[in-house]
Amino acid sequence: ERVSLAGLHVLPGAIDVHVHFREPGMPQKEDWGTGSDAAAVGGVTTVFDMPNTVPPTDTVAHFELKKAAAEAKSIVDFGLYGLLGEHNLDHLEPLAEAGAIGFKLFLGNTTGDLPCPSDGAVLEGFEILAGLGLRCSIHAENSPILFWRQNRLKAAGRNDVLAHLAARTDVVAVEALNRACTLADWTGARIHIVHESSARSLPFIRFWKERGVDLTVETLPQYLYLSAEMMLAPGGEVLRMNPPIREAAQQEPLWAALADGTIDMIATDHAPHAVEEKYGDNVWNLACGFPGVETLVPLMLNAVANGRLSLERVAAITSAAPARAFGLYGRKGVIRVGADADFAVVDLTKRQRLTAAALHSRGKVSAYEGMEVRGGPVRTYVRGRLVAKDGEVVAERGWGAMVRPQMAAPAPRNLATTMKAILEPGQKPW
Ligand code: NCD
Ligand code: ZN
Ligand code: ZN
């Protein structure tokens, strides 16, 4: 098929390193069909799925279960995270062999109620991952501080949105970020901070990068465009997510950090829920998170239209940086000419009003209801095949394939060799 690209641009296929496609286990929220349709229509050609599914992706058997579901239904390529938990340190190496794109560590409680590992278990886990070279993505909030504050607020009968915001203050993010970086510095593990929401973290991110920690950071469109103040309007509880969207004053520093490279990439934390799980009077009962994969590229192109980011920077933060961080660069993350290339054809002048009704995700909730954006994808190609065109899915189900990372072993850091010294060769410390 010959297509005129006059007046259009070609972008490398976006890689969203942070989605929750909910399968296996939560079909009422999403599955690999609806989730990957949303990605394709949005110009996203590769997604990395988080392990807080049912069952969680903590063993090779559970990994294979998810892989089979994704292979059957996904129309975009996908990487699958393994979980780093207190209970499954013995499973990290097998999960890496099975092809995990990286690992996910929850330092704060969130959807799925996966228990947060102790610092000791994190240290052990990082030692293993440092040897494997795979990156560990971290939900960086301090669970003990959070629980303590949440319990106090619940006991005080505070069931409103402000209570949620008060519990999840910046200190829980800054503390967990620095704890994770301390352990990464010690072990040489590569880490990635997901959903960075707080401008107060930025000086620490610069510090740890300068110190030589192999640290990458993502933020999300909702932290750039939306604010805690919006949550206080009627219906604003729908914006409830972890970590929370911060006050409007934090948007500018986050935009600047994304432009100057302090923040490496943009992801979505696509976290759909059934619509009725998102509304209600008692904030503690509401599901956290909302869809995002379909609106990522439009919102970033809108930032180009607004003069906030250059088109080159958008290509870097949506594609090249994620591909580099997770060992896909060259295969993904670049504009290539060829029959197996991932790219999106975008129209920088296209105007679009974002609505929940138009989403392909099953979680028909929009954080951006009614917002008009300029710029959007018109065609999406995954490994040379057209998968979406003008907002419609055209791919055959199951075209998506799993991607495996190619990561060189990191330079040894080994600030601590204590455990190694007291163990017999080959003996595991747990
Ligand atoms: C995510 C989900 O629903 O899986 N929710 C959220 O509020 N961000 C989990 C997560 O990313 O922590
Ligand atoms: Zn999270
Ligand atoms: Zn998430």
mmCIF file of N, CA, C and O in Angstrom, residues 89-94 124 127-128 419 422-430:
data_model
loop_
_atom_site.group_PDB
_atom_site.id
_atom_site.type_symbol
_atom_site.label_atom_id
_atom_site.label_comp_id
_atom_site.label_asym_id
_atom_site.label_seq_id
_atom_site.Cartn_x
_atom_site.Cartn_y
_atom_site.Cartn_z
ATOM 1 N N LEU A 89 12.896 -14.608 46.282
ATOM 2 C CA LEU A 89 14.279 -14.300 45.879
ATOM 3 C C LEU A 89 14.905 -15.452 45.091
ATOM 4 O O LEU A 89 15.732 -15.232 44.207
ATOM 5 N N ASP A 90 14.465 -16.670 45.395
ATOM 6 C CA ASP A 90 14.973 -17.839 44.670
ATOM 7 C C ASP A 90 14.481 -17.901 43.228
ATOM 8 O O ASP A 90 14.971 -18.712 42.451
ATOM 9 N N HIS A 91 13.495 -17.083 42.915
ATOM 10 C CA HIS A 91 12.883 -17.153 41.579
ATOM 11 C C HIS A 91 13.388 -16.074 40.633
ATOM 12 O O HIS A 91 12.990 -16.031 39.483
ATOM 13 N N LEU A 92 14.256 -15.180 41.118
ATOM 14 C CA LEU A 92 14.685 -14.069 40.263
ATOM 15 C C LEU A 92 15.495 -14.571 39.071
ATOM 16 O O LEU A 92 15.257 -14.163 37.928
ATOM 17 N N GLU A 93 16.452 -15.432 39.332
ATOM 18 C CA GLU A 93 17.271 -15.950 38.223
ATOM 19 C C GLU A 93 16.432 -16.727 37.207
ATOM 20 O O GLU A 93 16.553 -16.485 35.998
ATOM 21 N N PRO A 94 15.567 -17.652 37.667
ATOM 22 C CA PRO A 94 14.712 -18.345 36.686
ATOM 23 C C PRO A 94 13.807 -17.400 35.900
ATOM 24 O O PRO A 94 13.595 -17.586 34.702
ATOM 25 N N GLU A 124 19.383 -8.213 49.327
ATOM 26 C CA GLU A 124 19.675 -9.514 48.702
ATOM 27 C C GLU A 124 19.234 -9.520 47.242
ATOM 28 O O GLU A 124 19.950 -9.985 46.353
ATOM 29 N N GLU A 127 21.503 -7.577 45.022
ATOM 30 C CA GLU A 127 22.767 -8.290 44.760
ATOM 31 C C GLU A 127 22.588 -9.284 43.615
ATOM 32 O O GLU A 127 23.444 -9.402 42.736
ATOM 33 N N ILE A 128 21.454 -9.974 43.630
ATOM 34 C CA ILE A 128 21.185 -10.941 42.554
ATOM 35 C C ILE A 128 21.014 -10.208 41.225
ATOM 36 O O ILE A 128 21.597 -10.585 40.202
ATOM 37 N N MET A 419 28.529 -10.444 52.893
ATOM 38 C CA MET A 419 27.788 -11.689 52.747
ATOM 39 C C MET A 419 28.592 -12.684 51.927
ATOM 40 O O MET A 419 28.667 -13.861 52.260
ATOM 41 N N ILE A 422 31.318 -14.521 53.935
ATOM 42 C CA ILE A 422 31.013 -15.530 54.953
ATOM 43 C C ILE A 422 30.292 -16.752 54.381
ATOM 44 O O ILE A 422 30.040 -17.714 55.083
ATOM 45 N N LEU A 423 29.997 -16.733 53.083
ATOM 46 C CA LEU A 423 29.297 -17.870 52.497
ATOM 47 C C LEU A 423 30.274 -18.757 51.734
ATOM 48 O O LEU A 423 31.278 -18.280 51.213
ATOM 49 N N GLU A 424 29.967 -20.035 51.672
ATOM 50 C CA GLU A 424 30.723 -20.944 50.811
ATOM 51 C C GLU A 424 30.448 -20.545 49.359
ATOM 52 O O GLU A 424 29.385 -20.018 49.052
ATOM 53 N N PRO A 425 31.391 -20.803 48.454
ATOM 54 C CA PRO A 425 31.125 -20.497 47.039
ATOM 55 C C PRO A 425 29.840 -21.198 46.581
ATOM 56 O O PRO A 425 29.647 -22.383 46.866
ATOM 57 N N GLY A 426 28.971 -20.460 45.925
ATOM 58 C CA GLY A 426 27.742 -21.054 45.405
ATOM 59 C C GLY A 426 26.608 -21.106 46.411
ATOM 60 O O GLY A 426 25.456 -21.332 46.043
ATOM 61 N N GLN A 427 26.912 -20.904 47.686
ATOM 62 C CA GLN A 427 25.868 -20.948 48.713
ATOM 63 C C GLN A 427 25.063 -19.660 48.657
ATOM 64 O O GLN A 427 25.631 -18.575 48.517
ATOM 65 N N LYS A 428 23.718 -19.770 48.744
ATOM 66 C CA LYS A 428 22.889 -18.582 48.674
ATOM 67 C C LYS A 428 22.651 -18.032 50.082
ATOM 68 O O LYS A 428 22.539 -18.780 51.032
ATOM 69 N N PRO A 429 22.573 -16.711 50.201
ATOM 70 C CA PRO A 429 22.483 -16.101 51.522
ATOM 71 C C PRO A 429 21.094 -16.187 52.164
ATOM 72 O O PRO A 429 20.931 -15.753 53.295
ATOM 73 N N TRP A 430 20.072 -16.717 51.478
ATOM 74 C CA TRP A 430 18.753 -16.776 52.098
ATOM 75 C C TRP A 430 18.322 -18.209 52.278
ATOM 76 O O TRP A 430 18.860 -19.100 51.642
#
